[in-house]
Short mmCIF file of C-alpha atoms in Angstrom, two decimals:
data_model
loop_
_atom_site.label_atom_id
_atom_site.label_comp_id
_atom_site.label_asym_id
_atom_site.label_seq_id
_atom_site.Cartn_x
_atom_site.Cartn_y
_atom_site.Cartn_z
CA MET A 1 142.21 156.66 -44.62
CA GLY A 2 139.20 154.80 -43.89
CA PHE A 3 137.07 152.71 -46.48
CA PHE A 4 139.66 151.95 -49.90
CA ALA A 5 136.95 150.86 -52.52
CA ALA A 6 137.64 148.56 -55.37
CA GLY A 7 138.24 150.47 -58.52
CA SER A 8 140.14 153.42 -56.80
CA ALA A 9 143.17 152.69 -58.04
CA PRO A 10 144.39 155.24 -60.48
CA GLY A 11 143.11 154.71 -64.14
CA LYS A 12 144.86 157.41 -66.18
CA LYS A 13 147.99 156.62 -68.04
CA SER A 14 151.00 158.92 -66.30
CA PRO A 15 154.14 160.27 -68.19
CA SER A 16 155.76 157.31 -66.70
CA GLY A 17 153.12 154.75 -67.71
CA GLU A 18 153.97 155.95 -70.84
CA ARG A 19 157.38 155.13 -70.70
CA GLN A 20 156.76 151.74 -68.92
CA ALA A 21 154.99 151.10 -72.11
CA GLU A 22 157.60 152.22 -73.97
CA ARG A 23 160.84 149.67 -72.50
CA ALA A 24 157.52 146.79 -72.54
CA VAL A 25 158.62 147.25 -76.34
CA ARG A 26 162.20 146.85 -76.06
CA GLN A 27 162.68 144.09 -73.13
CA GLY A 28 159.45 142.61 -72.24
CA PHE A 29 157.29 143.40 -69.46
CA LEU A 30 156.32 141.38 -65.97
CA GLY A 31 153.18 139.03 -66.49
CA VAL A 32 150.88 138.97 -63.19
CA LEU A 33 148.37 136.09 -63.35
CA MET A 34 145.45 137.62 -61.06
CA LEU A 35 142.97 136.04 -58.91
CA ASP A 36 139.29 136.11 -60.13
CA THR A 37 138.91 139.17 -57.43
CA ARG A 38 137.04 142.37 -56.61
CA PHE A 39 139.01 143.26 -53.72
CA PRO A 40 140.36 146.56 -53.25
CA ARG A 41 144.09 146.74 -54.36
CA PRO A 42 145.81 149.84 -52.69
CA PRO A 43 149.49 151.09 -54.09
CA GLY A 44 151.76 148.52 -53.19
CA ASP A 45 149.72 145.47 -53.84
CA ILE A 46 150.82 143.41 -56.69
CA GLY A 47 147.73 144.01 -58.46
CA ASN A 48 147.57 147.67 -58.47
CA PRO A 49 149.84 148.75 -61.86
CA ALA A 50 151.21 151.71 -59.65
CA THR A 51 153.26 149.34 -57.36
CA PHE A 52 155.79 148.30 -60.47
CA GLU A 53 155.40 152.12 -62.39
CA ALA A 54 157.15 153.31 -59.10
CA LEU A 55 159.96 150.58 -59.48
CA GLY A 56 160.14 151.51 -63.27
CA ILE A 57 158.56 147.91 -64.10
CA ALA A 58 156.71 147.31 -66.69
CA VAL A 59 153.84 145.40 -66.02
CA ARG A 60 150.66 143.63 -67.71
CA TYR A 61 148.19 141.61 -65.78
CA LEU A 62 145.74 138.80 -66.99
CA THR A 63 142.60 137.62 -64.72
CA VAL A 64 142.41 133.69 -65.09
CA THR A 65 138.32 132.99 -64.47
CA GLY A 66 137.21 131.26 -61.66
CA ALA A 67 140.69 131.53 -59.61
CA SER A 68 138.99 133.07 -56.75
CA PRO A 69 140.33 133.40 -53.64
CA MET A 70 138.53 130.80 -51.69
CA ARG A 71 139.42 127.99 -54.34
CA VAL A 72 143.02 129.06 -54.33
CA VAL A 73 143.72 129.24 -50.51
CA ARG A 74 141.24 127.60 -49.10
CA GLU A 75 140.52 124.50 -51.26
CA GLY A 76 144.22 124.41 -53.34
CA ASP A 77 141.99 123.43 -56.39
CA PRO A 78 144.40 121.76 -58.71
CA ALA A 79 142.11 122.18 -61.56
CA LEU A 80 143.43 125.37 -61.93
CA LEU A 81 146.51 124.58 -62.69
CA GLU A 82 146.00 124.42 -66.12
CA PRO A 83 144.21 127.22 -66.74
CA PHE A 84 147.11 128.99 -64.97
CA ILE A 85 149.49 127.21 -67.62
CA ALA A 86 147.25 128.45 -70.52
CA ALA A 87 146.87 132.15 -68.75
CA ALA A 88 150.96 132.33 -68.56
CA ARG A 89 151.28 131.14 -72.20
CA THR A 90 149.12 133.75 -73.29
CA LEU A 91 151.61 136.75 -71.38
CA VAL A 92 154.18 134.87 -72.56
CA ALA A 93 153.03 135.18 -76.30
CA GLN A 94 152.67 138.78 -75.82
CA GLY A 95 156.06 139.03 -74.67
CA ALA A 96 156.14 138.86 -71.05
CA SER A 97 159.72 138.23 -69.93
CA LEU A 98 158.96 137.24 -66.43
CA ILE A 99 155.78 135.69 -64.61
CA SER A 100 154.14 136.24 -61.54
CA THR A 101 151.40 135.23 -59.98
CA SER A 102 148.76 136.98 -57.19
CA CYS A 103 148.85 134.61 -54.12
CA GLY A 104 151.46 133.18 -52.44
CA PHE A 105 149.50 129.94 -51.90
CA LEU A 106 150.03 129.71 -56.45
CA ALA A 107 154.01 128.46 -54.87
CA ALA A 108 151.70 124.83 -55.09
CA PHE A 109 151.85 125.15 -59.05
CA GLN A 110 155.88 126.34 -59.30
CA ALA A 111 157.46 123.20 -60.35
CA ASP A 112 155.20 123.07 -63.11
CA MET A 113 154.61 126.33 -64.25
CA ALA A 114 158.37 126.43 -64.23
CA ALA A 115 158.55 123.45 -66.59
CA ALA A 116 155.81 124.53 -69.12
CA LEU A 117 156.97 128.16 -69.85
CA ASP A 118 160.00 129.35 -71.48
CA VAL A 119 160.87 132.08 -69.42
CA PRO A 120 161.14 132.74 -65.75
CA VAL A 121 158.51 132.17 -63.28
CA VAL A 122 158.11 133.19 -59.44
CA THR A 123 154.91 132.24 -58.22
CA SER A 124 155.28 133.06 -54.47
CA SER A 125 157.44 135.14 -51.97
CA LEU A 126 158.25 132.05 -50.55
CA LEU A 127 160.60 130.85 -52.94
CA GLN A 128 162.89 133.16 -51.29
CA CYS A 129 163.14 131.58 -47.69
CA ALA A 130 165.85 129.29 -48.33
CA ASP A 131 168.08 131.90 -49.33
CA LEU A 132 167.74 134.33 -45.99
CA ASP A 133 168.83 134.29 -42.49
CA ALA A 134 166.42 133.07 -39.80
CA PRO A 135 162.95 133.70 -42.12
CA GLY A 136 159.51 133.77 -40.61
CA VAL A 137 156.46 133.79 -43.13
CA LEU A 138 154.00 136.09 -42.07
CA THR A 139 150.73 134.40 -44.13
CA PHE A 140 147.53 135.56 -44.90
CA ASP A 141 146.06 131.72 -44.14
CA ALA A 142 147.81 129.38 -41.38
CA GLN A 143 145.56 126.98 -41.38
CA SER A 144 145.67 126.45 -45.60
CA LEU A 145 149.56 126.49 -45.29
CA THR A 146 150.45 123.28 -44.82
CA PRO A 147 154.04 121.67 -44.29
CA GLY A 148 153.19 120.05 -47.69
CA LEU A 149 152.70 123.06 -49.78
CA LEU A 150 155.73 125.26 -47.76
CA ARG A 151 157.84 121.91 -48.99
CA ARG A 152 156.90 122.53 -52.01
CA ALA A 153 158.34 125.99 -52.30
CA GLY A 154 161.19 125.12 -50.73
CA VAL A 155 160.89 126.67 -47.38
CA PRO A 156 163.61 125.21 -44.96
CA PRO A 157 162.11 122.77 -42.13
CA GLY A 158 160.78 124.70 -38.73
CA THR A 159 160.59 128.39 -40.59
CA PRO A 160 158.00 129.71 -37.99
CA VAL A 161 154.70 130.63 -39.52
CA GLN A 162 151.70 132.65 -37.89
CA GLY A 163 148.77 133.89 -39.70
CA ILE A 164 146.33 136.49 -39.47
CA ALA A 165 143.38 136.70 -37.32
CA PRO A 166 140.71 134.47 -38.73
CA GLY A 167 137.65 136.86 -39.23
CA CYS A 168 139.61 139.99 -38.93
CA GLU A 169 139.15 142.48 -41.22
CA PHE A 170 142.24 141.58 -43.59
CA HIS A 171 140.82 138.22 -43.56
CA THR A 172 137.17 138.25 -44.24
CA ARG A 173 137.44 140.98 -46.88
CA LEU A 174 139.99 139.11 -48.91
CA LEU A 175 139.07 135.70 -48.42
CA TYR A 176 134.87 136.61 -49.55
CA ASN A 177 136.24 138.45 -52.25
CA HIS A 178 133.96 141.86 -50.86
CA ASP A 179 134.52 145.33 -52.69
CA GLN A 180 135.51 147.55 -50.10
CA LEU A 181 138.62 147.34 -47.51
CA ASP A 182 139.27 149.69 -44.19
CA LEU A 183 143.42 149.97 -44.94
CA ASP A 184 143.67 151.14 -41.37
CA GLU A 185 141.94 148.24 -39.69
CA ALA A 186 143.82 145.85 -42.01
CA GLU A 187 147.13 147.26 -41.47
CA CYS A 188 146.82 147.05 -37.62
CA ASN A 189 145.60 143.72 -37.86
CA VAL A 190 149.08 142.60 -40.57
CA VAL A 191 151.00 144.46 -37.98
CA ASP A 192 149.44 142.91 -34.68
CA ALA A 193 150.43 139.05 -36.51
CA ALA A 194 154.04 140.01 -37.18
CA GLN A 195 154.41 141.49 -33.91
CA GLU A 196 153.23 138.20 -32.63
CA LEU A 197 155.56 136.44 -34.99
CA VAL A 198 158.82 137.92 -33.55
CA ARG A 199 157.41 137.67 -29.78
CA ARG A 200 156.34 133.74 -30.59
CA HIS A 201 160.23 133.16 -32.29
CA PRO A 202 162.22 136.03 -31.13
CA ASP A 203 165.09 134.68 -33.75
CA VAL A 204 163.24 135.54 -36.64
CA ARG A 205 165.08 138.02 -38.52
CA THR A 206 163.89 138.60 -41.56
CA LEU A 207 160.05 138.71 -42.08
CA VAL A 208 158.96 137.04 -45.63
CA LEU A 209 154.73 138.08 -46.20
CA GLU A 210 153.26 135.26 -48.37
CA CYS A 211 150.27 137.29 -49.26
CA THR A 212 150.82 139.63 -52.03
CA ASN A 213 148.06 142.06 -50.66
CA MET A 214 150.58 142.93 -47.22
CA PRO A 215 153.34 144.91 -49.24
CA PRO A 216 151.31 147.60 -48.94
CA TYR A 217 151.87 147.72 -44.95
CA ARG A 218 155.73 146.77 -45.38
CA ALA A 219 156.72 149.77 -43.78
CA ALA A 220 154.70 149.85 -40.63
CA ILE A 221 155.73 145.56 -40.70
CA GLU A 222 159.02 146.74 -40.27
CA ALA A 223 158.74 149.95 -37.60
CA ALA A 224 156.49 147.86 -35.06
CA THR A 225 159.19 144.65 -35.57
CA GLY A 226 162.48 146.30 -36.15
CA ARG A 227 163.01 143.63 -38.79
CA PRO A 228 163.54 143.63 -42.62
CA VAL A 229 160.64 142.61 -44.50
CA ARG A 230 160.74 140.85 -47.95
CA ASP A 231 157.59 139.97 -50.00
CA ILE A 232 156.48 139.17 -53.68
CA VAL A 233 157.81 142.76 -54.83
CA THR A 234 161.02 142.89 -53.56
CA LEU A 235 161.53 139.38 -55.32
CA LEU A 236 159.96 140.37 -58.45
CA GLN A 237 162.49 143.34 -58.25
CA ALA A 238 165.21 141.46 -57.80
CA ASN A 239 164.42 138.99 -60.29
CA TRP A 240 163.64 142.12 -62.86
CA GLN A 241 167.07 143.49 -62.41
CA ARG A 242 168.81 140.60 -63.23
CA SER A 243 166.71 140.37 -66.16
CA VAL A 244 167.75 143.63 -67.54
#
């Protein structure tokens, strides 16, 4: 597949996209708070509207200015909480009936955002770990996924965690916000980490992808590990179905 450049996602509204807009008027829409990024978002990524169009979910995006991957993932900057709440309130005022975010590390804001808004909030795929049988977490950055953050997300103590290799294609391009991504290499990076997780922890029965940019590789992970995969897209789909 080669390199995927930012802006490669389809921009022209399809007939199904027009039907999405009509549904949004009737039943609200999924509001996604985006990090301030330029890296590519192929289909399956939370930031690509085609991901939700394929599921029949109306979606609207709002970027939180200054919320870089570095500030959110590595720094865990608490100063970003209020901008995220303000952006969420903007989407709710426009008609959002469910709010999410484009980074699993924003589970740190789950309780505060849920308290501040009058619609359901799903900040991270990590929130589903407590409801799964023998989960294992595949994360973008194991160094930054601290026990405290896992605890705040309700992840059961002792849940295995595996990060992708620091410095690999997927890690470097996203963390440093590059505008190109080699999808084949990124898939290899994510699958390698998933295989390492089940090699080290063979009792893991379900893989949870912390990173919202990993769902494009869900099928490849399931094929390589023989385990079902849950991620932010599957979690939002389940929550949306309950809300309509």
